[in-house]
Amino acid sequence: MAGGFIPEIVVSDRLDKAKTEIFSFIETNAEAIDENFPSFFGKIATILERTDVPIPDQAHDEFIDAVVYHVFNASRRAGDPRFVSRVCDVAIGLKRNKERKASVHLAAAVKLMKIGMPIAAAAYLKPYWKRDAAVGCWYAYCYYTLYKEGSTEPGYSAAERWNYLKSARQ
């Protein structure tokens, strides 16, 4: 197979098997991953590099995105903005195309929105809100939530309530 044509189904089958194994590992070892996530992502990079079939760049980057999303869902530290930022930095560093940061940032924003941290989520959504209508809606929702419900996050100001509404309408 080295140097010859490799059907796309073979590559996707190998990636699906690896995803299944990694996702089950994430679910059972979430605390260990939280403690040493750079090592975990290093193992992911090793798994991807040691496959016996060449993985296209886009499939490689999408695999990293799926792992990041699963880590955010399983992690107990996902409410810590420094942890989320560090995971994003490590994951983007593993990608072959370093310009494809949006999917990692959107995964972080979705997790932060789910746990009630709209200010932090809006920070991840801000670079992309004008490019995609769905992201723009999420961005507006963050500010609408701040206007309606407030937040316990650092950086929230009740005096700025009307400004949050203005930001949501833009």
mmCIF file of C-alpha atoms in Angstrom:
data_model
loop_
_atom_site.group_PDB
_atom_site.id
_atom_site.type_symbol
_atom_site.label_atom_id
_atom_site.label_comp_id
_atom_site.label_asym_id
_atom_site.label_seq_id
_atom_site.Cartn_x
_atom_site.Cartn_y
_atom_site.Cartn_z
ATOM 1 C CA MET A 1 0.000 0.000 0.000
ATOM 2 C CA ALA A 2 2.928 2.348 0.456
ATOM 3 C CA GLY A 3 2.997 4.642 -2.544
ATOM 4 C CA GLY A 4 -0.095 3.136 -4.181
ATOM 5 C CA PHE A 5 -3.683 4.284 -4.337
ATOM 6 C CA ILE A 6 -5.497 3.999 -1.025
ATOM 7 C CA PRO A 7 -9.290 4.240 -1.189
ATOM 8 C CA GLU A 8 -10.924 6.891 0.940
ATOM 9 C CA ILE A 9 -13.059 4.242 2.635
ATOM 10 C CA VAL A 10 -9.924 2.630 4.082
ATOM 11 C CA VAL A 11 -8.790 5.934 5.575
ATOM 12 C CA SER A 12 -12.231 6.735 7.000
ATOM 13 C CA ASP A 13 -12.543 3.211 8.424
ATOM 14 C CA ARG A 14 -9.207 3.532 10.241
ATOM 15 C CA LEU A 15 -10.137 6.964 11.559
ATOM 16 C CA ASP A 16 -13.533 5.715 12.752
ATOM 17 C CA LYS A 17 -11.902 2.850 14.656
ATOM 18 C CA ALA A 18 -9.402 5.240 16.224
ATOM 19 C CA LYS A 19 -12.204 7.661 17.160
ATOM 20 C CA THR A 20 -14.172 4.892 18.850
ATOM 21 C CA GLU A 21 -11.171 3.837 20.924
ATOM 22 C CA ILE A 22 -10.178 7.396 21.819
ATOM 23 C CA PHE A 23 -13.718 8.462 22.729
ATOM 24 C CA SER A 24 -14.140 5.481 25.061
ATOM 25 C CA PHE A 25 -10.755 6.321 26.604
ATOM 26 C CA ILE A 26 -11.851 9.943 27.121
ATOM 27 C CA GLU A 27 -15.081 8.874 28.827
ATOM 28 C CA THR A 28 -13.349 6.495 31.227
ATOM 29 C CA ASN A 29 -10.272 8.636 31.947
ATOM 30 C CA ALA A 30 -11.597 12.204 31.918
ATOM 31 C CA GLU A 31 -9.900 13.132 35.196
ATOM 32 C CA ALA A 32 -6.500 11.860 34.051
ATOM 33 C CA ILE A 33 -6.844 13.817 30.817
ATOM 34 C CA ASP A 34 -7.757 16.952 32.783
ATOM 35 C CA GLU A 35 -4.586 16.598 34.822
ATOM 36 C CA ASN A 36 -2.239 16.112 31.872
ATOM 37 C CA PHE A 37 -3.977 17.047 28.641
ATOM 38 C CA PRO A 38 -0.797 18.029 26.716
ATOM 39 C CA SER A 39 0.399 14.448 27.141
ATOM 40 C CA PHE A 40 -2.982 13.135 25.985
ATOM 41 C CA PHE A 41 -2.917 15.275 22.859
ATOM 42 C CA GLY A 42 0.668 14.154 22.256
ATOM 43 C CA LYS A 43 -0.583 10.567 22.232
ATOM 44 C CA ILE A 44 -3.313 11.560 19.778
ATOM 45 C CA ALA A 45 -0.692 13.085 17.484
ATOM 46 C CA THR A 46 1.393 9.916 17.745
ATOM 47 C CA ILE A 47 -1.598 7.738 16.882
ATOM 48 C CA LEU A 48 -2.338 9.853 13.811
ATOM 49 C CA GLU A 49 1.271 9.902 12.624
ATOM 50 C CA ARG A 50 1.791 6.158 13.051
ATOM 51 C CA THR A 51 -1.158 5.031 10.971
ATOM 52 C CA ASP A 52 -0.223 2.764 8.113
ATOM 53 C CA VAL A 53 -2.279 4.815 5.651
ATOM 54 C CA PRO A 54 -1.643 8.477 4.849
ATOM 55 C CA ILE A 55 -4.323 10.729 6.304
ATOM 56 C CA PRO A 56 -5.320 13.794 4.253
ATOM 57 C CA ASP A 57 -4.844 17.138 5.986
ATOM 58 C CA GLN A 58 -8.552 17.925 6.206
ATOM 59 C CA ALA A 59 -9.423 14.525 7.722
ATOM 60 C CA HIS A 60 -6.531 14.899 10.185
ATOM 61 C CA ASP A 61 -7.742 18.327 11.316
ATOM 62 C CA GLU A 62 -11.365 17.183 11.578
ATOM 63 C CA PHE A 63 -10.232 14.260 13.730
ATOM 64 C CA ILE A 64 -8.487 16.703 16.095
ATOM 65 C CA ASP A 65 -11.677 18.817 16.192
ATOM 66 C CA ALA A 66 -13.793 15.790 17.134
ATOM 67 C CA VAL A 67 -11.399 14.842 19.930
ATOM 68 C CA VAL A 68 -11.398 18.407 21.291
ATOM 69 C CA TYR A 69 -15.192 18.541 21.313
ATOM 70 C CA HIS A 70 -15.346 15.214 23.145
ATOM 71 C CA VAL A 71 -12.733 16.360 25.679
ATOM 72 C CA PHE A 72 -14.745 19.526 26.370
ATOM 73 C CA ASN A 73 -17.906 17.478 26.932
ATOM 74 C CA ALA A 74 -16.206 15.012 29.293
ATOM 75 C CA SER A 75 -13.992 17.435 31.202
ATOM 76 C CA ARG A 76 -14.872 18.792 34.607
ATOM 77 C CA ARG A 77 -12.431 21.663 34.151
ATOM 78 C CA ALA A 78 -14.177 23.052 31.067
ATOM 79 C CA GLY A 79 -15.547 25.882 33.204
ATOM 80 C CA ASP A 80 -12.041 27.242 33.753
ATOM 81 C CA PRO A 81 -11.261 29.754 30.973
ATOM 82 C CA ARG A 82 -7.503 29.141 31.308
ATOM 83 C CA PHE A 83 -8.014 25.393 30.816
ATOM 84 C CA VAL A 84 -10.228 25.977 27.770
ATOM 85 C CA SER A 85 -7.721 28.409 26.288
ATOM 86 C CA ARG A 86 -4.825 26.011 26.841
ATOM 87 C CA VAL A 87 -6.715 23.083 25.280
ATOM 88 C CA CYS A 88 -7.503 25.276 22.257
ATOM 89 C CA ASP A 89 -3.845 26.279 21.911
ATOM 90 C CA VAL A 90 -2.604 22.685 22.145
ATOM 91 C CA ALA A 91 -5.228 21.406 19.682
ATOM 92 C CA ILE A 92 -4.487 24.140 17.150
ATOM 93 C CA GLY A 93 -0.799 23.309 17.467
ATOM 94 C CA LEU A 94 -1.540 19.702 16.476
ATOM 95 C CA LYS A 95 -3.408 20.630 13.322
ATOM 96 C CA ARG A 96 -1.614 20.461 10.012
ATOM 97 C CA ASN A 97 -3.276 23.663 8.819
ATOM 98 C CA LYS A 98 -2.822 26.077 11.712
ATOM 99 C CA GLU A 99 -5.271 28.533 10.127
ATOM 100 C CA ARG A 100 -8.211 26.218 10.858
ATOM 101 C CA LYS A 101 -8.824 27.457 14.387
ATOM 102 C CA ALA A 102 -12.511 28.244 14.037
ATOM 103 C CA SER A 103 -13.806 24.752 14.762
ATOM 104 C CA VAL A 104 -11.792 24.460 17.983
ATOM 105 C CA HIS A 105 -12.885 27.928 19.093
ATOM 106 C CA LEU A 106 -16.515 27.152 18.282
ATOM 107 C CA ALA A 107 -16.342 23.919 20.296
ATOM 108 C CA ALA A 108 -15.007 25.919 23.237
ATOM 109 C CA ALA A 109 -17.736 28.539 22.838
ATOM 110 C CA VAL A 110 -20.507 25.937 22.705
ATOM 111 C CA LYS A 111 -19.247 24.320 25.906
ATOM 112 C CA LEU A 112 -18.943 27.684 27.652
ATOM 113 C CA MET A 113 -22.466 28.640 26.555
ATOM 114 C CA LYS A 114 -23.834 25.340 27.894
ATOM 115 C CA ILE A 115 -22.332 25.895 31.332
ATOM 116 C CA GLY A 116 -23.483 29.512 31.553
ATOM 117 C CA MET A 117 -20.375 31.538 30.747
ATOM 118 C CA PRO A 118 -21.589 33.878 27.986
ATOM 119 C CA ILE A 119 -18.774 36.437 28.324
ATOM 120 C CA ALA A 120 -16.077 33.817 27.735
ATOM 121 C CA ALA A 121 -18.135 32.226 24.940
ATOM 122 C CA ALA A 122 -18.584 35.586 23.215
ATOM 123 C CA ALA A 123 -14.813 36.086 23.248
ATOM 124 C CA TYR A 124 -14.366 32.866 21.244
ATOM 125 C CA LEU A 125 -17.245 33.704 18.885
ATOM 126 C CA LYS A 126 -16.282 37.314 18.181
ATOM 127 C CA PRO A 127 -13.815 36.683 15.297
ATOM 128 C CA TYR A 128 -16.374 34.550 13.435
ATOM 129 C CA TRP A 129 -19.775 36.142 14.083
ATOM 130 C CA LYS A 130 -19.858 38.099 10.814
ATOM 131 C CA ARG A 131 -18.831 35.114 8.676
ATOM 132 C CA ASP A 132 -21.578 32.658 9.577
ATOM 133 C CA ALA A 133 -25.221 33.315 10.424
ATOM 134 C CA ALA A 134 -25.417 30.555 13.048
ATOM 135 C CA VAL A 135 -22.324 31.860 14.817
ATOM 136 C CA GLY A 136 -23.798 35.355 14.679
ATOM 137 C CA CYS A 137 -26.934 34.028 16.384
ATOM 138 C CA TRP A 138 -24.854 32.348 19.099
ATOM 139 C CA TYR A 139 -22.922 35.580 19.599
ATOM 140 C CA ALA A 140 -26.138 37.592 19.907
ATOM 141 C CA TYR A 141 -27.554 34.970 22.280
ATOM 142 C CA CYS A 142 -24.549 35.399 24.588
ATOM 143 C CA TYR A 143 -25.191 39.123 24.873
ATOM 144 C CA TYR A 144 -28.943 38.658 25.146
ATOM 145 C CA THR A 145 -28.348 36.235 28.017
ATOM 146 C CA LEU A 146 -26.144 38.817 29.707
ATOM 147 C CA TYR A 147 -28.880 41.413 29.290
ATOM 148 C CA LYS A 148 -31.715 39.191 30.558
ATOM 149 C CA GLU A 149 -30.085 37.041 33.225
ATOM 150 C CA GLY A 150 -26.754 38.605 34.065
ATOM 151 C CA SER A 151 -23.698 36.555 34.899
ATOM 152 C CA THR A 152 -21.410 35.670 37.773
ATOM 153 C CA GLU A 153 -18.388 35.712 35.473
ATOM 154 C CA PRO A 154 -15.590 38.187 36.083
ATOM 155 C CA GLY A 155 -15.992 41.108 33.717
ATOM 156 C CA TYR A 156 -19.777 41.292 33.969
ATOM 157 C CA SER A 157 -21.185 44.660 34.957
ATOM 158 C CA ALA A 158 -24.856 45.172 35.780
ATOM 159 C CA ALA A 159 -24.417 48.847 34.881
ATOM 160 C CA GLU A 160 -23.571 47.779 31.311
ATOM 161 C CA ARG A 161 -26.852 45.896 30.876
ATOM 162 C CA TRP A 162 -28.144 48.110 28.085
ATOM 163 C CA ASN A 163 -24.844 47.879 26.245
ATOM 164 C CA TYR A 164 -25.211 44.084 26.223
ATOM 165 C CA LEU A 165 -28.619 44.515 24.600
ATOM 166 C CA LYS A 166 -27.125 46.847 21.978
ATOM 167 C CA SER A 167 -24.406 44.286 21.236
ATOM 168 C CA ALA A 168 -27.029 41.555 20.874
ATOM 169 C CA ARG A 169 -28.935 43.614 18.309
ATOM 170 C CA GLN A 170 -25.932 44.336 16.095
#
